[in-house]
Coordinates of C-alpha atoms in Angstrom, one line a residue:
Chain A
M19 CA -64.8 -101.4 38.6
A20 CA -63.1 -98.2 37.6
L21 CA -61.6 -95.8 40.1
T22 CA -62.5 -92.3 39.3
P23 CA -60.7 -89.1 40.2
D24 CA -63.6 -88.4 42.6
D25 CA -63.0 -91.7 44.3
V26 CA -59.4 -90.9 44.7
A27 CA -60.3 -87.5 46.1
R28 CA -62.5 -89.1 48.7
L29 CA -59.8 -91.6 49.7
A30 CA -57.1 -88.8 49.8
G31 CA -59.5 -86.8 52.0
L32 CA -59.7 -89.8 54.4
A33 CA -55.9 -90.0 54.4
R34 CA -55.5 -86.2 54.9
I35 CA -53.6 -85.7 51.7
D36 CA -54.3 -82.6 49.7
L37 CA -54.1 -83.5 46.0
S38 CA -54.4 -81.2 43.0
D39 CA -56.9 -81.9 40.1
A40 CA -53.9 -82.8 37.9
E41 CA -52.7 -85.3 40.6
L42 CA -56.1 -86.9 40.9
A43 CA -56.4 -87.3 37.1
H44 CA -52.9 -88.8 37.0
L45 CA -53.3 -91.2 40.0
A46 CA -56.8 -92.5 39.3
P47 CA -56.0 -94.7 36.3
Q48 CA -52.7 -95.9 37.9
L49 CA -54.4 -96.9 41.1
D50 CA -57.2 -98.6 39.1
V51 CA -54.6 -100.8 37.4
I52 CA -52.9 -101.6 40.7
L53 CA -56.2 -102.5 42.5
E54 CA -57.3 -104.6 39.6
S55 CA -54.1 -106.5 39.7
V56 CA -54.0 -107.1 43.5
A57 CA -57.6 -108.3 43.5
R58 CA -56.2 -111.7 42.4
V59 CA -55.8 -112.6 46.0
T60 CA -59.5 -113.4 46.2
E61 CA -58.9 -116.3 43.8
V62 CA -57.3 -118.5 46.4
A63 CA -58.4 -116.9 49.7
N64 CA -61.0 -119.5 50.6
A65 CA -63.0 -119.5 53.8
D66 CA -61.1 -122.4 55.3
V67 CA -57.8 -120.6 55.2
P68 CA -56.9 -118.7 58.4
A69 CA -55.5 -115.2 58.2
T70 CA -51.9 -114.3 59.1
S71 CA -51.4 -110.8 60.4
H72 CA -47.8 -111.4 61.5
A73 CA -45.0 -113.8 60.8
L74 CA -44.3 -114.6 64.4
P75 CA -46.7 -116.3 66.8
L76 CA -46.6 -113.4 69.2
V77 CA -48.2 -112.9 72.6
N78 CA -48.1 -109.6 74.4
V79 CA -44.6 -108.7 75.6
F80 CA -44.5 -106.8 78.9
R81 CA -41.6 -105.1 80.6
Q82 CA -41.1 -104.6 84.3
D83 CA -43.2 -101.7 85.6
V84 CA -40.3 -99.5 86.6
V85 CA -39.8 -95.9 85.8
T86 CA -37.1 -95.1 83.4
P87 CA -35.9 -91.7 82.3
S88 CA -37.7 -90.0 79.4
L89 CA -36.2 -87.9 76.7
P90 CA -35.7 -84.3 78.0
V91 CA -38.5 -82.0 77.0
E92 CA -36.2 -79.6 75.3
S93 CA -34.8 -82.2 73.0
V94 CA -38.3 -83.5 72.1
L95 CA -39.5 -79.9 71.3
A96 CA -36.3 -79.0 69.5
M97 CA -37.6 -80.3 66.2
A98 CA -41.2 -79.1 66.6
P99 CA -42.5 -76.9 63.8
H100 CA -43.8 -74.5 66.6
A101 CA -43.5 -74.8 70.4
E102 CA -44.6 -72.6 73.2
D103 CA -44.4 -72.9 77.0
N104 CA -42.9 -76.4 76.9
R105 CA -45.6 -77.6 74.6
F106 CA -46.3 -78.3 70.9
A107 CA -48.2 -75.4 69.4
V108 CA -50.6 -76.5 66.8
P109 CA -53.3 -74.9 64.6
R110 CA -56.8 -74.7 65.9
I111 CA -58.5 -78.1 66.1
L112 CA -62.1 -76.9 66.7
G113 CA -64.4 -74.9 64.5
E114 CA -65.1 -71.2 65.2
E115 CA -68.4 -71.8 66.9
A116 CA -67.2 -74.6 69.2
Chain B
M19 CA -3.8 -101.6 47.5
S20 CA -5.8 -98.6 48.8
L21 CA -7.6 -98.8 52.1
T22 CA -11.0 -98.3 50.4
T23 CA -10.8 -101.4 48.3
R24 CA -10.0 -103.7 51.2
S25 CA -12.6 -105.9 52.7
A26 CA -14.0 -105.1 56.1
A27 CA -12.4 -108.3 57.5
E28 CA -9.0 -107.2 56.1
L29 CA -9.4 -103.7 57.5
A30 CA -10.3 -105.2 60.9
G31 CA -7.1 -107.3 60.8
L32 CA -4.9 -104.3 59.9
L33 CA -6.6 -102.2 62.7
A34 CA -6.2 -105.0 65.3
R35 CA -2.5 -105.3 64.5
R36 CA -2.3 -101.5 64.6
E37 CA -0.8 -101.4 61.1
V38 CA -3.3 -98.7 60.3
S39 CA -5.4 -96.4 62.5
A40 CA -9.1 -96.0 62.4
V41 CA -8.6 -92.3 61.7
E42 CA -6.6 -93.2 58.5
V43 CA -9.3 -95.7 57.4
T44 CA -12.1 -93.3 58.1
A45 CA -10.3 -90.4 56.3
A46 CA -9.6 -92.6 53.3
H47 CA -13.3 -93.4 53.0
L48 CA -14.4 -89.7 53.5
D49 CA -11.9 -88.7 50.8
R50 CA -13.4 -91.4 48.5
I51 CA -16.9 -90.1 49.1
S52 CA -15.8 -86.5 48.2
A53 CA -14.2 -87.8 45.1
V54 CA -17.0 -90.0 43.6
D55 CA -20.2 -89.2 45.3
G56 CA -21.0 -86.4 43.0
D57 CA -21.4 -89.0 40.3
V58 CA -23.0 -91.8 42.4
H59 CA -25.1 -89.8 45.0
A60 CA -25.1 -92.7 47.5
F61 CA -25.0 -90.4 50.5
L62 CA -27.7 -87.9 51.7
Y63 CA -25.5 -86.8 54.6
V64 CA -21.9 -87.2 55.4
D65 CA -21.1 -87.1 59.1
G66 CA -17.4 -86.4 58.6
D67 CA -16.4 -84.6 61.8
R68 CA -18.1 -87.0 64.1
A69 CA -16.8 -90.0 62.1
L70 CA -13.2 -88.8 62.6
S71 CA -13.7 -88.1 66.3
L72 CA -15.3 -91.5 66.8
A73 CA -12.3 -93.0 64.9
K74 CA -9.9 -91.1 67.2
E75 CA -11.7 -92.5 70.2
V76 CA -11.4 -96.1 68.9
D77 CA -7.7 -95.6 68.2
A78 CA -7.2 -94.3 71.8
R79 CA -9.1 -97.2 73.3
R80 CA -7.1 -99.7 71.3
A81 CA -3.8 -98.0 72.3
A82 CA -4.9 -98.3 75.9
G83 CA -5.2 -102.0 75.5
E84 CA -9.0 -102.1 75.7
K85 CA -10.7 -105.2 74.2
L86 CA -12.7 -104.1 71.2
G87 CA -15.3 -105.7 68.9
P88 CA -14.1 -107.5 65.8
L89 CA -15.1 -104.6 63.5
A90 CA -13.9 -101.8 65.7
G91 CA -12.6 -98.9 63.6
V92 CA -14.2 -100.1 60.4
P93 CA -16.4 -97.5 58.7
V94 CA -20.1 -98.1 57.8
G95 CA -22.8 -96.4 55.9
V96 CA -26.3 -96.2 57.4
K97 CA -29.5 -96.1 55.3
D98 CA -31.3 -92.9 56.1
V99 CA -34.2 -94.8 57.6
F100 CA -32.4 -95.4 60.9
T101 CA -32.3 -92.7 63.6
Y102 CA -28.9 -91.6 64.7
A103 CA -29.1 -88.8 67.3
G104 CA -27.5 -85.7 65.9
A105 CA -27.6 -86.7 62.2
P106 CA -30.4 -85.6 60.0
T107 CA -32.8 -88.5 59.2
T108 CA -35.0 -87.9 56.2
C109 CA -36.0 -91.4 55.0
G110 CA -35.5 -89.8 51.5
S111 CA -38.6 -87.6 52.2
R112 CA -39.1 -83.9 52.0
I113 CA -41.6 -84.2 54.9
L114 CA -38.6 -84.9 57.2
E115 CA -36.1 -82.5 55.6
G116 CA -33.7 -81.3 58.3
W117 CA -35.2 -83.4 61.0
I118 CA -32.6 -84.4 63.6
P119 CA -33.8 -87.3 65.7
P120 CA -33.4 -87.0 69.5
Y121 CA -32.6 -90.7 69.9
T122 CA -30.6 -93.5 68.2
S123 CA -31.9 -96.7 66.7
T124 CA -30.8 -100.0 68.2
T125 CA -29.0 -100.9 64.9
V126 CA -26.9 -97.8 64.9
Q127 CA -26.3 -98.1 68.7
R128 CA -24.9 -101.6 68.1
L129 CA -22.6 -100.3 65.4
L130 CA -21.4 -97.7 67.8
D131 CA -21.0 -100.2 70.7
G132 CA -19.0 -102.4 68.3
G133 CA -16.7 -99.5 67.6
L134 CA -17.8 -99.1 63.9
I135 CA -17.6 -95.6 62.5
P136 CA -20.9 -94.4 60.9
L137 CA -19.8 -92.3 57.8
G138 CA -23.2 -90.9 57.1
K139 CA -26.7 -91.6 55.8
T140 CA -27.3 -93.3 52.5
N141 CA -29.9 -92.5 49.9
M142 CA -33.2 -94.4 49.5
D143 CA -36.6 -94.4 47.9
E144 CA -38.9 -92.2 50.0
F145 CA -39.9 -94.1 53.2
A146 CA -38.3 -97.2 51.6
M147 CA -41.0 -97.4 48.9
G148 CA -39.4 -98.3 45.6
S149 CA -37.0 -100.4 43.7
S150 CA -34.7 -97.8 42.1
T151 CA -34.1 -94.9 44.5
E152 CA -35.9 -92.7 41.9
N153 CA -38.6 -92.1 44.6
S154 CA -36.0 -90.3 46.8
G155 CA -37.1 -86.7 47.5
Y156 CA -33.4 -85.8 47.0
G157 CA -32.6 -87.3 43.6
A158 CA -31.7 -90.8 42.5
T159 CA -28.6 -92.8 43.2
H160 CA -26.6 -94.0 40.2
N161 CA -25.4 -97.6 39.8
P162 CA -21.6 -97.5 39.6
W163 CA -21.6 -100.3 37.0
D164 CA -23.5 -98.0 34.6
L165 CA -24.3 -94.5 35.9
G166 CA -27.4 -94.4 33.6
R167 CA -28.9 -97.3 35.5
I168 CA -30.7 -97.8 38.8
P169 CA -28.8 -99.1 41.9
G170 CA -31.9 -100.9 43.0
G171 CA -34.1 -99.8 45.9
S172 CA -35.1 -98.9 48.3
G173 CA -31.6 -99.3 49.7
G174 CA -29.8 -98.2 46.5
G175 CA -27.6 -95.8 48.3
S176 CA -26.3 -98.5 50.7
A177 CA -25.6 -100.9 47.8
A178 CA -24.0 -98.3 45.5
A179 CA -21.7 -97.0 48.3
L180 CA -20.2 -100.5 48.6
V181 CA -19.6 -100.8 44.8
A182 CA -18.1 -97.4 44.6
Y183 CA -15.8 -98.2 47.5
E184 CA -17.3 -95.3 49.6
A185 CA -17.9 -97.7 52.5
P186 CA -16.8 -101.3 53.2
L187 CA -20.1 -102.1 55.0
T188 CA -23.6 -100.6 55.0
V189 CA -26.8 -101.4 56.8
G190 CA -30.2 -101.4 55.2
S191 CA -33.8 -102.4 55.8
D192 CA -35.9 -105.0 53.8
T193 CA -39.7 -104.9 53.7
G194 CA -40.2 -106.5 50.3
G195 CA -36.6 -106.8 48.9
S196 CA -35.0 -103.4 49.7
I197 CA -31.7 -105.0 50.7
R198 CA -31.7 -108.0 48.3
Q199 CA -32.7 -106.4 45.1
P200 CA -30.1 -103.5 45.3
A201 CA -27.5 -106.2 46.2
S202 CA -28.5 -108.2 43.2
V203 CA -28.2 -105.3 40.7
T204 CA -24.9 -104.0 42.1
G205 CA -23.1 -107.3 42.5
T206 CA -22.9 -107.1 46.3
V207 CA -24.2 -109.2 49.2
G208 CA -27.4 -108.3 51.1
I209 CA -29.1 -110.2 53.8
K210 CA -32.7 -109.9 55.1
P211 CA -32.4 -111.7 58.5
T212 CA -35.2 -113.6 60.0
Y213 CA -38.0 -111.2 60.9
G214 CA -37.5 -110.3 64.6
G215 CA -33.8 -111.3 64.4
T216 CA -32.8 -107.6 64.1
S217 CA -34.4 -104.8 66.1
R218 CA -36.9 -102.3 64.5
Y219 CA -36.4 -99.8 67.4
G220 CA -35.5 -96.5 65.7
L221 CA -36.1 -97.9 62.2
V222 CA -38.7 -95.5 60.8
A223 CA -41.7 -97.8 60.1
M224 CA -43.0 -98.6 56.7
A225 CA -44.9 -101.9 57.2
S226 CA -44.2 -103.1 60.7
S227 CA -45.0 -106.8 60.2
L228 CA -42.5 -106.9 57.3
D229 CA -39.7 -104.4 58.1
T230 CA -36.4 -106.1 58.8
P231 CA -33.0 -104.4 59.3
G232 CA -30.0 -106.2 57.8
P233 CA -26.4 -106.1 56.7
C234 CA -24.9 -105.3 53.3
G235 CA -21.3 -106.0 52.2
R236 CA -19.0 -106.7 49.3
S237 CA -18.0 -110.2 50.7
V238 CA -19.9 -112.9 52.5
L239 CA -17.7 -112.9 55.5
D240 CA -17.9 -109.1 55.8
T241 CA -21.7 -109.2 55.7
A242 CA -21.7 -112.0 58.3
L243 CA -19.5 -110.0 60.7
L244 CA -21.9 -107.0 60.3
H245 CA -24.9 -109.3 60.8
E246 CA -23.5 -110.6 64.1
T247 CA -22.9 -107.0 65.2
I248 CA -26.4 -105.8 64.7
A249 CA -28.6 -108.9 65.4
G250 CA -30.0 -110.2 68.6
H251 CA -32.8 -109.7 71.1
D252 CA -33.8 -106.1 71.9
P253 CA -36.3 -105.5 74.7
R254 CA -37.2 -102.2 73.1
D255 CA -38.8 -104.0 70.1
S256 CA -41.7 -106.2 71.2
T257 CA -41.4 -108.3 68.0
S258 CA -37.7 -109.0 68.6
I259 CA -37.0 -112.7 69.0
D260 CA -35.4 -113.8 72.3
A261 CA -33.0 -116.4 70.9
P262 CA -29.3 -116.6 70.2
V263 CA -28.0 -115.2 66.9
P264 CA -27.3 -118.1 64.5
D265 CA -23.5 -118.7 63.9
V266 CA -23.4 -116.7 60.7
V267 CA -19.7 -115.9 60.9
G268 CA -18.8 -119.6 61.3
A269 CA -21.0 -120.4 58.3
A270 CA -19.4 -117.7 56.2
R271 CA -15.9 -119.1 57.1
S272 CA -17.0 -122.6 56.3
G273 CA -18.9 -122.5 53.0
D274 CA -19.3 -126.3 53.2
V275 CA -22.5 -127.3 51.3
R276 CA -21.8 -131.1 51.2
G277 CA -25.0 -133.0 51.7
M278 CA -27.1 -129.8 51.8
R279 CA -30.4 -130.1 50.1
I280 CA -31.0 -127.1 47.8
G281 CA -34.5 -126.5 46.5
V282 CA -34.9 -124.7 43.2
V283 CA -38.3 -122.9 43.3
R284 CA -40.1 -123.8 40.0
E285 CA -42.3 -120.7 40.1
L286 CA -39.5 -118.2 40.3
G287 CA -38.2 -118.4 36.7
G288 CA -39.3 -118.6 33.2
E289 CA -41.4 -115.9 31.5
G290 CA -40.3 -112.4 32.4
Y291 CA -36.8 -113.5 33.5
A292 CA -33.8 -112.2 31.5
P293 CA -31.9 -115.0 29.7
G294 CA -28.6 -113.9 31.3
V295 CA -30.1 -114.0 34.8
E296 CA -31.4 -117.5 34.2
Q297 CA -28.1 -118.6 32.7
R298 CA -26.0 -117.4 35.6
F299 CA -28.5 -118.8 38.1
D300 CA -28.4 -122.2 36.5
E301 CA -24.6 -122.2 36.4
A302 CA -24.5 -121.3 40.1
V303 CA -26.9 -124.2 41.0
A304 CA -24.7 -126.6 39.0
L305 CA -21.6 -125.3 40.9
L306 CA -23.3 -126.0 44.2
Q307 CA -24.2 -129.5 43.0
D308 CA -20.5 -130.1 42.0
A309 CA -19.5 -129.0 45.5
G310 CA -21.6 -131.7 47.1
A311 CA -25.0 -130.2 47.5
E312 CA -28.1 -132.2 46.5
V313 CA -30.3 -130.2 44.1
V314 CA -34.1 -130.8 44.1
E315 CA -36.9 -129.0 42.5
V316 CA -39.7 -127.6 44.7
S317 CA -43.0 -126.1 44.0
C318 CA -44.5 -123.1 45.8
P319 CA -47.8 -122.7 44.0
H320 CA -49.0 -119.6 46.0
F321 CA -45.9 -117.5 45.3
E322 CA -47.6 -116.2 42.2
Y323 CA -50.0 -114.4 44.5
A324 CA -47.3 -113.0 46.7
L325 CA -46.9 -109.7 44.9
A326 CA -50.7 -109.1 45.0
A327 CA -50.9 -109.9 48.7
Y328 CA -47.9 -107.7 49.4
Y329 CA -49.4 -104.7 47.6
L330 CA -52.4 -104.9 49.9
I331 CA -50.8 -105.8 53.2
M332 CA -47.9 -103.3 52.9
P333 CA -49.9 -100.3 51.8
S334 CA -52.5 -101.0 54.6
E335 CA -49.7 -100.9 57.2
V336 CA -48.2 -97.9 55.4
S337 CA -51.5 -95.9 55.5
S338 CA -51.5 -96.5 59.3
N339 CA -47.8 -96.0 60.0
L340 CA -47.5 -92.8 58.0
A341 CA -50.4 -91.2 59.8
R342 CA -47.7 -90.0 62.3
F343 CA -46.5 -87.4 59.7
D344 CA -49.2 -85.0 60.7
A345 CA -47.3 -81.7 60.8
M346 CA -47.9 -81.3 64.5
R347 CA -44.9 -82.5 66.5
Y348 CA -42.0 -82.7 64.0
G349 CA -41.2 -82.4 60.3
L350 CA -42.7 -80.1 57.7
R351 CA -45.7 -77.9 58.4
V352 CA -47.3 -76.1 55.5
G353 CA -50.0 -73.4 55.5
D354 CA -50.2 -72.6 59.2
D355 CA -51.3 -69.0 58.7
G356 CA -53.4 -68.7 61.7
T357 CA -56.7 -69.1 59.8
R358 CA -56.4 -72.8 58.8
S359 CA -57.5 -75.6 61.0
A360 CA -55.1 -78.4 62.1
E361 CA -56.8 -80.7 59.7
E362 CA -56.3 -78.4 56.7
V363 CA -52.6 -77.8 57.7
M364 CA -52.2 -81.6 57.9
S365 CA -53.6 -82.2 54.4
L366 CA -51.6 -79.4 52.9
T367 CA -48.4 -80.6 54.5
R368 CA -48.9 -84.2 53.5
G369 CA -49.8 -83.2 50.0
R370 CA -46.7 -81.1 49.7
G371 CA -44.3 -83.3 51.7
F372 CA -45.0 -86.8 50.3
G373 CA -43.9 -87.9 46.9
E374 CA -46.1 -89.7 44.4
E375 CA -45.3 -93.3 45.3
V376 CA -46.0 -92.6 49.0
K377 CA -49.3 -91.0 48.1
R378 CA -50.2 -94.0 45.9
R379 CA -49.5 -96.5 48.7
I380 CA -51.3 -94.6 51.4
I381 CA -54.4 -94.3 49.1
I382 CA -54.3 -98.0 48.2
G383 CA -54.0 -98.9 51.9
T384 CA -56.8 -96.5 52.8
Y385 CA -59.0 -98.2 50.1
A386 CA -58.0 -101.8 51.2
L387 CA -58.9 -101.1 54.8
S388 CA -62.1 -99.2 54.1
S389 CA -65.4 -100.7 55.1
G390 CA -67.0 -102.8 52.4
Y391 CA -63.6 -103.7 50.9
Y392 CA -61.7 -104.9 54.0
D393 CA -62.6 -108.6 53.7
A394 CA -62.1 -108.8 50.0
Y395 CA -58.8 -107.0 49.9
Y396 CA -56.9 -106.9 53.3
G397 CA -58.6 -110.1 54.6
S398 CA -57.9 -112.1 51.5
A399 CA -54.3 -110.9 51.4
Q400 CA -53.8 -112.1 55.0
K401 CA -55.1 -115.5 53.9
V402 CA -52.6 -115.6 51.0
R403 CA -50.0 -114.8 53.6
T404 CA -50.9 -118.1 55.3
L405 CA -50.8 -120.0 52.1
I406 CA -47.3 -118.7 51.2
T407 CA -46.1 -119.6 54.7
R408 CA -47.5 -123.1 54.2
D409 CA -45.7 -123.4 50.8
F410 CA -42.4 -122.5 52.6
D411 CA -43.1 -125.1 55.3
T412 CA -43.8 -127.8 52.7
A413 CA -40.7 -126.9 50.7
F414 CA -38.4 -126.9 53.7
Q415 CA -39.5 -130.5 54.4
V416 CA -37.5 -131.6 51.4
A417 CA -34.9 -128.8 51.1
D418 CA -32.6 -127.1 53.6
V419 CA -32.6 -123.9 51.6
L420 CA -34.6 -122.6 48.6
V421 CA -32.9 -120.7 45.8
S422 CA -34.1 -118.4 42.9
P423 CA -32.8 -115.4 41.0
S424 CA -32.9 -112.4 43.4
T425 CA -34.7 -110.3 40.8
P426 CA -35.9 -111.1 37.3
T427 CA -33.6 -108.7 35.4
T428 CA -30.4 -106.9 35.8
A429 CA -30.3 -103.1 36.6
F430 CA -32.8 -101.3 34.3
R431 CA -32.3 -97.8 33.1
L432 CA -33.1 -94.8 35.2
G433 CA -36.5 -93.5 34.2
E434 CA -37.5 -96.7 32.5
R435 CA -40.2 -97.7 34.9
V436 CA -41.1 -94.5 36.8
D437 CA -44.4 -94.1 35.1
D438 CA -45.4 -97.7 35.3
P439 CA -45.7 -98.6 39.0
L440 CA -46.7 -102.2 38.4
S441 CA -43.6 -102.9 36.3
M442 CA -41.5 -101.3 39.1
Y443 CA -43.2 -103.6 41.7
K444 CA -42.2 -106.7 39.7
A445 CA -38.6 -106.1 40.6
D446 CA -39.5 -107.6 44.0
L447 CA -41.3 -110.7 42.6
C448 CA -38.7 -113.1 44.1
T449 CA -38.0 -111.3 47.3
I450 CA -41.5 -110.7 48.7
P451 CA -42.5 -114.2 49.7
S452 CA -39.8 -114.3 52.4
N453 CA -41.0 -111.0 53.9
L454 CA -44.6 -112.3 54.0
A455 CA -43.5 -115.5 55.7
G456 CA -40.8 -113.9 57.9
N457 CA -38.0 -116.4 57.0
C458 CA -34.5 -115.2 56.2
A459 CA -33.1 -114.7 52.7
G460 CA -30.1 -113.1 51.0
S461 CA -28.7 -112.2 47.6
F462 CA -25.3 -113.2 46.5
P463 CA -23.5 -112.1 43.3
V464 CA -23.1 -114.9 40.7
G465 CA -21.5 -113.1 37.7
L466 CA -22.5 -110.8 35.0
A467 CA -25.3 -111.4 32.4
P468 CA -23.7 -112.0 29.0
E469 CA -26.1 -109.7 27.2
D470 CA -25.4 -106.5 29.1
G471 CA -22.4 -107.2 31.4
L472 CA -24.4 -106.3 34.5
P473 CA -24.5 -108.2 37.8
V474 CA -26.8 -111.1 38.5
G475 CA -28.0 -111.9 42.0
F476 CA -28.7 -115.4 43.4
Q477 CA -31.3 -115.6 46.2
V478 CA -31.0 -118.1 49.0
M479 CA -34.0 -118.5 51.4
A480 CA -33.8 -120.4 54.7
P481 CA -36.3 -121.2 57.5
P482 CA -36.7 -118.7 60.4
L483 CA -33.6 -118.6 62.6
A484 CA -31.5 -120.6 60.1
D485 CA -29.7 -117.5 58.8
D486 CA -26.4 -119.3 59.0
R487 CA -27.5 -121.5 56.0
L488 CA -27.6 -118.4 53.8
Y489 CA -24.0 -117.6 54.6
R490 CA -22.9 -121.2 54.1
V491 CA -24.3 -121.2 50.5
G492 CA -23.1 -117.7 49.8
A493 CA -19.6 -118.5 51.0
A494 CA -19.6 -121.7 48.8
L495 CA -20.6 -119.6 45.7
E496 CA -18.0 -116.9 46.5
R497 CA -15.3 -119.6 46.5
L498 CA -16.5 -121.3 43.4
L499 CA -17.0 -118.2 41.3
P500 CA -14.3 -115.9 39.8
S501 CA -14.2 -112.6 41.8
Q502 CA -15.7 -109.6 40.1
L503 CA -15.0 -107.0 42.7
S504 CA -12.6 -108.0 45.5
G505 CA -9.0 -108.2 44.8
L506 CA -9.0 -106.3 41.6
G507 CA -8.9 -102.9 43.2
A508 CA -10.6 -101.8 40.1
L509 CA -14.0 -100.1 39.8
P510 CA -16.7 -101.6 37.7
G511 CA -18.4 -100.2 34.7
S512 CA -18.9 -96.6 33.9
L513 CA -17.7 -95.1 37.2
A514 CA -14.4 -96.8 36.4
A515 CA -14.4 -95.2 32.9
K516 CA -15.1 -91.8 34.5
E517 CA -12.3 -92.3 37.0
A518 CA -9.8 -93.1 34.3
L519 CA -10.6 -89.8 32.7
R520 CA -9.8 -87.8 35.9

């Protein structure tokens, strides 16, 4: 298996990261070496071994259903790249014809 | 002896007896930062005015006879991954440049509640991804022992600040070794508490099932006092353990290892380990044996797969956690010219705002979680996590603590590994197993490697919620070994040489 710059471009697209052609060419062989190295996990991961997703044996933790104060709107919006009318202003999320 | 070379415990004593004021102690450290941080670059932001006004408050409360915490008035540096309302929090990333959080992390809040004085935010690899601070978007931190070398990472700023006497205490976070490896290469103490023993609320997430805030100090007792301050149950973190904090301060004061069973992990040594690291490690084990500990050899056969499992589990969690940096609600926004869609703006912003290592890890995680690869990669890594936890369980049947070098080598040169991600990852070979299993572990200084005169770290690992054992062993070593830093009042290595020229 060899990871190509096209593969990296597809993955970067899924992760919403814009990469230049130079970055794709630089990252592809590096990622290939890393992925080849980490594939070792399959050597010992037999079917009879249960998976661990978390170090603690956790169950859901609930708090009391009581209303507590939220952060003030102005302090939440203070660091927004763009805000209007007490809301976050964002670029369009739908296509022109929608 | 200047105020900046004193231990936190000594400063606490002077403050409690009112022989010195918190304002004097804080001002001395701020002066020290001004004097040396140009060379070290441990701090990304110095919160001088607020630090002095907090110190003034502590002095006033003490003068009024109020009962204060044991470290009240002692300054502390905070890794830039913890939110502190009013202070910029960048996580070493350009994507968060200038972001001022509207809320304060539990860790920082507990420092404030204890009367400690946050001096500012310390440098780190971007989003805590790295072992050298070279991945910081704001330039690397330099190791005061040799300014041409790395201070470790990701918490290199927190470690270097201690060695350069810019802060007597600092807090860090450890996902794969980000507290312990910097401690090792700077000759300081760094503890990764039991997962869930310290709160992740307000700790900017890297890999949530692994991230653990923890204390850093120049002495074992100082670190224990800080541990006690920040640890304990927090209802705002659903993975926080609701159990009493182990008696870490008592253990640090005791240092009694008689009858303790110390397990040397066979797999964490040998090829790839520097001779001086192994020599100092072996000497330290012999010292513990002389002090009455029983030394046994243990085998953890799956540890050799830990690095591989970690570099699947962590990037998978990273790819999910870092999706929040979407240019919509806070942080950088690039290319919003009225014609581009939100998705295009998001991609441009993340392409511009994230550094190379962050991009690598997000892409690896995206790959490992993608359909068709999930079982082979992420699924297998989770099974290895089980096998590593079982290795620990078996080893802890015959040993009270496990020990190893903290990292295979001493501090490497800045630039040496930046173009070889895999060799950089190997710096965390010994520290990663404890993150995967969630047990506690710490690094303690055990002298300098003969070949290069640089610090060597000794890792102690203990079962979950037995954090006190780390301090017991660390305190024993501190007593048995000649002091390198404390009491000398001198600075190590090349920063000292530079100082002498001033």
